[in-house]
Each structure stands twice: as C-alpha cells, then as structure tokens.
C-alpha cells in the first residue's frame, strides 16, 4: 500500500512514533476534554447536516417562486453555506476523534490527512456565508426596517428538543467511547 493508508505518510509516522494514547496527544491526557470535543463535534456535524439538508430542500422546493435576489433566498443560501461549513469542519474533527487508533497508524494518518484536506473547503463555505451576509446586509436591514416582523422565540423553543436530544446522545456516546478505550 502507498499514500495515505500506509505507514509511509508523515501523519502515520507521527502517530506510530508518538505515545499510544486514547486520543490525539494534543488533548494531553485530559479525558474530559476528549469527551467534550467528541460530543460537540459529533452533535455539530449531525445538526449542521440536518440544517443544510433542510435549507437545500427549501431552496429547491421554492426555486420557482423565490427569486435569487429575494431576501428569503439570500438568507437560505447564507444559512446553507454556514451549515455546510460547520458540517464539514466538525465532521472531519469528529471523524479523527472517533477513528483515532495508534495501533493502526496508517488508518489514523489517513484520517488526519483527510481532516486537513477538508478544512479549507469548510472555511471556504464559511467565508462564502460571511460574504453573502456582508453583501446582503444593507438590503436585508432596509427590508426589515420597512415592516418589522416581531419574533416570539419563546414560542418556538420546543423546536429545540430534537437538537438537544442529539447533543445529549452525542455526549452519552462520547463518554462511552472514551471510557472504554
């Protein structure tokens, strides 16, 4: 084997030469920190992919009625960009934490390389979302000030039960995996 799946990669050599830790050495043996990172990165991945799929479905469903420059479309594309960026970045981090195995340095090295290859793509999506937010800000603010729309966030609070359950399940899974490594 060659490339990223063998022990010949720099990342695999670093994993093989390093201590046989249950998580990347950057956690400095802090199990609680591994649990927090694993739980939050996993939950962020799941929640961001749910939001990205939801936004993509809304954009596709309303493609005939919502014009590209309409504030709703701009908002949906912006949220889609942020969601995809979060999904990629947290998904790559979770992948490394879930797959960390110093006994298999080739596989772990491949995960580390994949994470670094995904990072610029994730940041590009995030920066695209920021650019859309910045460029659309004058028009969106003008629209919102013309006819303010009151929001009652407390009324929609029950919508957070499913995301909260995902976070809780991710935490339970993270505690389980770190405790049994």
PDB file of C-alpha atoms in Angstrom:
ATOM      1  CA  UNK A   1       0.000   0.000   0.000  1.00  0.00           C
ATOM      2  CA  UNK A   2       1.115   3.519  -0.641  1.00  0.00           C
ATOM      3  CA  UNK A   3      -0.023   7.039   0.043  1.00  0.00           C
ATOM      4  CA  UNK A   4      -2.301   7.915   2.910  1.00  0.00           C
ATOM      5  CA  UNK A   5      -3.227   4.405   4.024  1.00  0.00           C
ATOM      6  CA  UNK A   6       0.315   3.170   4.649  1.00  0.00           C
ATOM      7  CA  UNK A   7       2.840   3.850   7.332  1.00  0.00           C
ATOM      8  CA  UNK A   8       4.814   5.866   4.747  1.00  0.00           C
ATOM      9  CA  UNK A   9       2.819   9.062   5.251  1.00  0.00           C
ATOM     10  CA  UNK A  10       4.169  11.743   7.572  1.00  0.00           C
ATOM     11  CA  UNK A  11       0.972  11.655   9.640  1.00  0.00           C
ATOM     12  CA  UNK A  12       1.124   7.871  10.025  1.00  0.00           C
ATOM     13  CA  UNK A  13       4.791   8.048  11.022  1.00  0.00           C
ATOM     14  CA  UNK A  14       3.985  10.685  13.648  1.00  0.00           C
ATOM     15  CA  UNK A  15       1.164   8.546  15.074  1.00  0.00           C
ATOM     16  CA  UNK A  16       3.396   5.447  15.099  1.00  0.00           C
ATOM     17  CA  UNK A  17       6.277   7.328  16.764  1.00  0.00           C
ATOM     18  CA  UNK A  18       4.056   9.013  19.342  1.00  0.00           C
ATOM     19  CA  UNK A  19       2.629   7.612  22.537  1.00  0.00           C
ATOM     20  CA  UNK A  20      -0.191   5.075  22.262  1.00  0.00           C
ATOM     21  CA  UNK A  21      -2.847   7.455  23.582  1.00  0.00           C
ATOM     22  CA  UNK A  22      -6.629   7.022  23.514  1.00  0.00           C
ATOM     23  CA  UNK A  23      -6.939  10.371  21.726  1.00  0.00           C
ATOM     24  CA  UNK A  24      -4.600  12.718  19.859  1.00  0.00           C
ATOM     25  CA  UNK A  25      -1.716  13.785  22.122  1.00  0.00           C
ATOM     26  CA  UNK A  26      -2.867  17.417  21.870  1.00  0.00           C
ATOM     27  CA  UNK A  27      -5.516  16.540  24.476  1.00  0.00           C
ATOM     28  CA  UNK A  28      -2.672  15.964  26.935  1.00  0.00           C
ATOM     29  CA  UNK A  29      -4.414  13.010  28.539  1.00  0.00           C
ATOM     30  CA  UNK A  30      -7.452  15.061  29.568  1.00  0.00           C
ATOM     31  CA  UNK A  31     -10.282  12.545  29.149  1.00  0.00           C
ATOM     32  CA  UNK A  32     -12.994  15.106  29.924  1.00  0.00           C
ATOM     33  CA  UNK A  33     -11.690  17.298  27.101  1.00  0.00           C
ATOM     34  CA  UNK A  34     -11.837  14.391  24.673  1.00  0.00           C
ATOM     35  CA  UNK A  35     -15.438  13.716  25.747  1.00  0.00           C
ATOM     36  CA  UNK A  36     -16.455  17.375  25.304  1.00  0.00           C
ATOM     37  CA  UNK A  37     -14.804  17.633  21.885  1.00  0.00           C
ATOM     38  CA  UNK A  38     -16.115  14.296  20.659  1.00  0.00           C
ATOM     39  CA  UNK A  39     -19.654  15.042  21.831  1.00  0.00           C
ATOM     40  CA  UNK A  40     -19.796  18.593  20.480  1.00  0.00           C
ATOM     41  CA  UNK A  41     -18.128  17.802  17.151  1.00  0.00           C
ATOM     42  CA  UNK A  42     -20.458  14.843  16.608  1.00  0.00           C
ATOM     43  CA  UNK A  43     -23.555  16.827  17.579  1.00  0.00           C
ATOM     44  CA  UNK A  44     -22.474  19.828  15.493  1.00  0.00           C
ATOM     45  CA  UNK A  45     -21.966  17.558  12.482  1.00  0.00           C
ATOM     46  CA  UNK A  46     -25.396  15.968  12.820  1.00  0.00           C
ATOM     47  CA  UNK A  47     -27.220  19.249  13.493  1.00  0.00           C
ATOM     48  CA  UNK A  48     -25.404  21.118  10.716  1.00  0.00           C
ATOM     49  CA  UNK A  49     -26.139  18.413   8.163  1.00  0.00           C
ATOM     50  CA  UNK A  50     -29.802  18.464   9.222  1.00  0.00           C
ATOM     51  CA  UNK A  51     -29.921  22.240   8.697  1.00  0.00           C
ATOM     52  CA  UNK A  52     -28.048  22.041   5.385  1.00  0.00           C
ATOM     53  CA  UNK A  53     -30.441  19.427   4.041  1.00  0.00           C
ATOM     54  CA  UNK A  54     -33.433  21.446   5.274  1.00  0.00           C
ATOM     55  CA  UNK A  55     -32.167  24.639   3.595  1.00  0.00           C
ATOM     56  CA  UNK A  56     -31.340  22.812   0.352  1.00  0.00           C
ATOM     57  CA  UNK A  57     -34.842  21.282   0.303  1.00  0.00           C
ATOM     58  CA  UNK A  58     -36.457  24.704   0.877  1.00  0.00           C
ATOM     59  CA  UNK A  59     -34.333  26.317  -1.832  1.00  0.00           C
ATOM     60  CA  UNK A  60     -35.214  23.541  -4.289  1.00  0.00           C
ATOM     61  CA  UNK A  61     -38.917  23.495  -3.370  1.00  0.00           C
ATOM     62  CA  UNK A  62     -39.272  27.275  -3.726  1.00  0.00           C
ATOM     63  CA  UNK A  63     -36.981  27.704  -6.746  1.00  0.00           C
ATOM     64  CA  UNK A  64     -39.859  28.848  -8.975  1.00  0.00           C
ATOM     65  CA  UNK A  65     -41.387  31.344  -6.554  1.00  0.00           C
ATOM     66  CA  UNK A  66     -38.348  32.753  -4.714  1.00  0.00           C
ATOM     67  CA  UNK A  67     -36.143  34.812  -6.964  1.00  0.00           C
ATOM     68  CA  UNK A  68     -32.341  34.567  -6.448  1.00  0.00           C
ATOM     69  CA  UNK A  69     -32.108  38.119  -5.052  1.00  0.00           C
ATOM     70  CA  UNK A  70     -35.090  37.778  -2.741  1.00  0.00           C
ATOM     71  CA  UNK A  71     -34.146  38.198   0.965  1.00  0.00           C
ATOM     72  CA  UNK A  72     -35.542  34.752   1.810  1.00  0.00           C
ATOM     73  CA  UNK A  73     -33.403  33.091  -0.847  1.00  0.00           C
ATOM     74  CA  UNK A  74     -30.333  35.056   0.205  1.00  0.00           C
ATOM     75  CA  UNK A  75     -30.923  34.070   3.847  1.00  0.00           C
ATOM     76  CA  UNK A  76     -31.388  30.408   2.918  1.00  0.00           C
ATOM     77  CA  UNK A  77     -28.196  30.319   0.835  1.00  0.00           C
ATOM     78  CA  UNK A  78     -26.286  32.055   3.629  1.00  0.00           C
ATOM     79  CA  UNK A  79     -27.523  29.547   6.229  1.00  0.00           C
ATOM     80  CA  UNK A  80     -26.769  26.704   3.797  1.00  0.00           C
ATOM     81  CA  UNK A  81     -23.171  27.918   3.428  1.00  0.00           C
ATOM     82  CA  UNK A  82     -22.695  28.230   7.191  1.00  0.00           C
ATOM     83  CA  UNK A  83     -24.283  24.822   7.765  1.00  0.00           C
ATOM     84  CA  UNK A  84     -22.125  23.076   5.173  1.00  0.00           C
ATOM     85  CA  UNK A  85     -19.005  24.737   6.598  1.00  0.00           C
ATOM     86  CA  UNK A  86     -19.865  23.629  10.145  1.00  0.00           C
ATOM     87  CA  UNK A  87     -20.816  20.168   8.910  1.00  0.00           C
ATOM     88  CA  UNK A  88     -17.515  19.671   7.100  1.00  0.00           C
ATOM     89  CA  UNK A  89     -15.310  21.101   9.837  1.00  0.00           C
ATOM     90  CA  UNK A  90     -16.957  19.382  12.782  1.00  0.00           C
ATOM     91  CA  UNK A  91     -17.478  16.181  10.803  1.00  0.00           C
ATOM     92  CA  UNK A  92     -13.781  15.978   9.979  1.00  0.00           C
ATOM     93  CA  UNK A  93     -12.817  16.623  13.613  1.00  0.00           C
ATOM     94  CA  UNK A  94     -15.309  14.020  14.847  1.00  0.00           C
ATOM     95  CA  UNK A  95     -14.034  11.547  12.262  1.00  0.00           C
ATOM     96  CA  UNK A  96     -10.489  11.888  13.602  1.00  0.00           C
ATOM     97  CA  UNK A  97     -11.610  11.525  17.222  1.00  0.00           C
ATOM     98  CA  UNK A  98     -13.876   8.542  16.532  1.00  0.00           C
ATOM     99  CA  UNK A  99     -11.230   6.859  14.375  1.00  0.00           C
ATOM    100  CA  UNK A 100      -8.134   7.592  16.483  1.00  0.00           C
ATOM    101  CA  UNK A 101      -6.194   4.337  16.801  1.00  0.00           C
ATOM    102  CA  UNK A 102      -2.448   4.378  17.468  1.00  0.00           C
ATOM    103  CA  UNK A 103      -2.388   0.610  16.814  1.00  0.00           C
ATOM    104  CA  UNK A 104      -3.332   1.355  13.183  1.00  0.00           C
ATOM    105  CA  UNK A 105      -1.165   4.408  12.379  1.00  0.00           C
ATOM    106  CA  UNK A 106      -1.802   4.143   8.632  1.00  0.00           C
ATOM    107  CA  UNK A 107      -5.573   4.479   9.032  1.00  0.00           C
ATOM    108  CA  UNK A 108      -5.221   7.197  11.675  1.00  0.00           C
ATOM    109  CA  UNK A 109      -2.761   9.080   9.461  1.00  0.00           C
ATOM    110  CA  UNK A 110      -5.237   8.903   6.570  1.00  0.00           C
ATOM    111  CA  UNK A 111      -7.944  10.412   8.794  1.00  0.00           C
ATOM    112  CA  UNK A 112      -5.621  13.214   9.862  1.00  0.00           C
ATOM    113  CA  UNK A 113      -4.738  13.985   6.235  1.00  0.00           C
ATOM    114  CA  UNK A 114      -8.398  13.897   5.209  1.00  0.00           C
ATOM    115  CA  UNK A 115      -9.230  16.354   8.004  1.00  0.00           C
ATOM    116  CA  UNK A 116      -6.609  18.798   6.742  1.00  0.00           C
ATOM    117  CA  UNK A 117      -7.901  18.443   3.177  1.00  0.00           C
ATOM    118  CA  UNK A 118     -11.482  19.138   4.288  1.00  0.00           C
ATOM    119  CA  UNK A 119     -10.584  22.169   6.442  1.00  0.00           C
ATOM    120  CA  UNK A 120     -10.022  24.660   3.561  1.00  0.00           C
ATOM    121  CA  UNK A 121     -13.275  23.605   1.900  1.00  0.00           C
ATOM    122  CA  UNK A 122     -15.153  24.115   5.183  1.00  0.00           C
ATOM    123  CA  UNK A 123     -13.585  27.542   5.666  1.00  0.00           C
ATOM    124  CA  UNK A 124     -14.446  28.462   2.058  1.00  0.00           C
ATOM    125  CA  UNK A 125     -18.122  27.695   2.767  1.00  0.00           C
ATOM    126  CA  UNK A 126     -17.970  29.745   5.973  1.00  0.00           C
ATOM    127  CA  UNK A 127     -16.341  32.686   4.214  1.00  0.00           C
ATOM    128  CA  UNK A 128     -18.916  32.472   1.426  1.00  0.00           C
ATOM    129  CA  UNK A 129     -21.667  32.683   4.062  1.00  0.00           C
ATOM    130  CA  UNK A 130     -19.935  35.701   5.613  1.00  0.00           C
ATOM    131  CA  UNK A 131     -19.608  37.351   2.203  1.00  0.00           C
ATOM    132  CA  UNK A 132     -23.299  36.819   1.489  1.00  0.00           C
ATOM    133  CA  UNK A 133     -24.188  38.213   4.934  1.00  0.00           C
ATOM    134  CA  UNK A 134     -21.979  41.244   4.380  1.00  0.00           C
ATOM    135  CA  UNK A 135     -23.167  41.942   0.839  1.00  0.00           C
ATOM    136  CA  UNK A 136     -26.853  41.439   1.652  1.00  0.00           C
ATOM    137  CA  UNK A 137     -26.813  43.359   4.913  1.00  0.00           C
ATOM    138  CA  UNK A 138     -27.854  46.791   3.568  1.00  0.00           C
ATOM    139  CA  UNK A 139     -30.788  45.369   1.597  1.00  0.00           C
ATOM    140  CA  UNK A 140     -31.948  42.967   4.289  1.00  0.00           C
ATOM    141  CA  UNK A 141     -31.728  45.598   7.037  1.00  0.00           C
ATOM    142  CA  UNK A 142     -33.662  48.022   4.834  1.00  0.00           C
ATOM    143  CA  UNK A 143     -36.369  45.386   4.232  1.00  0.00           C
ATOM    144  CA  UNK A 144     -36.645  44.523   7.915  1.00  0.00           C
ATOM    145  CA  UNK A 145     -36.933  48.166   8.947  1.00  0.00           C
ATOM    146  CA  UNK A 146     -39.722  48.858   6.437  1.00  0.00           C
ATOM    147  CA  UNK A 147     -42.082  46.480   8.145  1.00  0.00           C
ATOM    148  CA  UNK A 148     -40.672  44.994  11.300  1.00  0.00           C
ATOM    149  CA  UNK A 149     -41.608  41.422  11.908  1.00  0.00           C
ATOM    150  CA  UNK A 150     -41.866  40.603  15.594  1.00  0.00           C
ATOM    151  CA  UNK A 151     -40.367  37.295  16.626  1.00  0.00           C
ATOM    152  CA  UNK A 152     -41.555  35.293  19.583  1.00  0.00           C
ATOM    153  CA  UNK A 153     -38.596  32.987  20.103  1.00  0.00           C
ATOM    154  CA  UNK A 154     -40.063  31.559  23.302  1.00  0.00           C
ATOM    155  CA  UNK A 155     -42.981  30.147  21.350  1.00  0.00           C
ATOM    156  CA  UNK A 156     -40.632  28.199  19.088  1.00  0.00           C
ATOM    157  CA  UNK A 157     -38.421  26.939  21.920  1.00  0.00           C
ATOM    158  CA  UNK A 158     -39.958  23.416  21.811  1.00  0.00           C
ATOM    159  CA  UNK A 159     -38.372  23.059  18.361  1.00  0.00           C
ATOM    160  CA  UNK A 160     -35.030  22.638  20.153  1.00  0.00           C
ATOM    161  CA  UNK A 161     -35.951  19.356  21.849  1.00  0.00           C
ATOM    162  CA  UNK A 162     -34.716  17.188  18.978  1.00  0.00           C
ATOM    163  CA  UNK A 163     -31.399  19.046  18.624  1.00  0.00           C
ATOM    164  CA  UNK A 164     -30.973  18.905  22.416  1.00  0.00           C
ATOM    165  CA  UNK A 165     -31.577  15.153  22.302  1.00  0.00           C
ATOM    166  CA  UNK A 166     -28.902  14.820  19.599  1.00  0.00           C
ATOM    167  CA  UNK A 167     -26.440  16.720  21.798  1.00  0.00           C
ATOM    168  CA  UNK A 168     -27.325  14.540  24.802  1.00  0.00           C
ATOM    169  CA  UNK A 169     -26.971  11.301  22.810  1.00  0.00           C
ATOM    170  CA  UNK A 170     -23.649  12.503  21.404  1.00  0.00           C
ATOM    171  CA  UNK A 171     -22.456  13.186  24.944  1.00  0.00           C
ATOM    172  CA  UNK A 172     -23.503   9.717  26.120  1.00  0.00           C
ATOM    173  CA  UNK A 173     -21.760   8.110  23.127  1.00  0.00           C
ATOM    174  CA  UNK A 174     -18.614  10.173  23.720  1.00  0.00           C
ATOM    175  CA  UNK A 175     -18.482   9.241  27.400  1.00  0.00           C
ATOM    176  CA  UNK A 176     -18.945   5.594  26.439  1.00  0.00           C
ATOM    177  CA  UNK A 177     -16.226   5.543  23.811  1.00  0.00           C
ATOM    178  CA  UNK A 178     -13.675   7.435  25.901  1.00  0.00           C
ATOM    179  CA  UNK A 179     -14.392   5.320  28.983  1.00  0.00           C
ATOM    180  CA  UNK A 180     -13.935   2.049  27.064  1.00  0.00           C
ATOM    181  CA  UNK A 181     -10.791   2.915  25.083  1.00  0.00           C
TER     182      UNK A 181
END
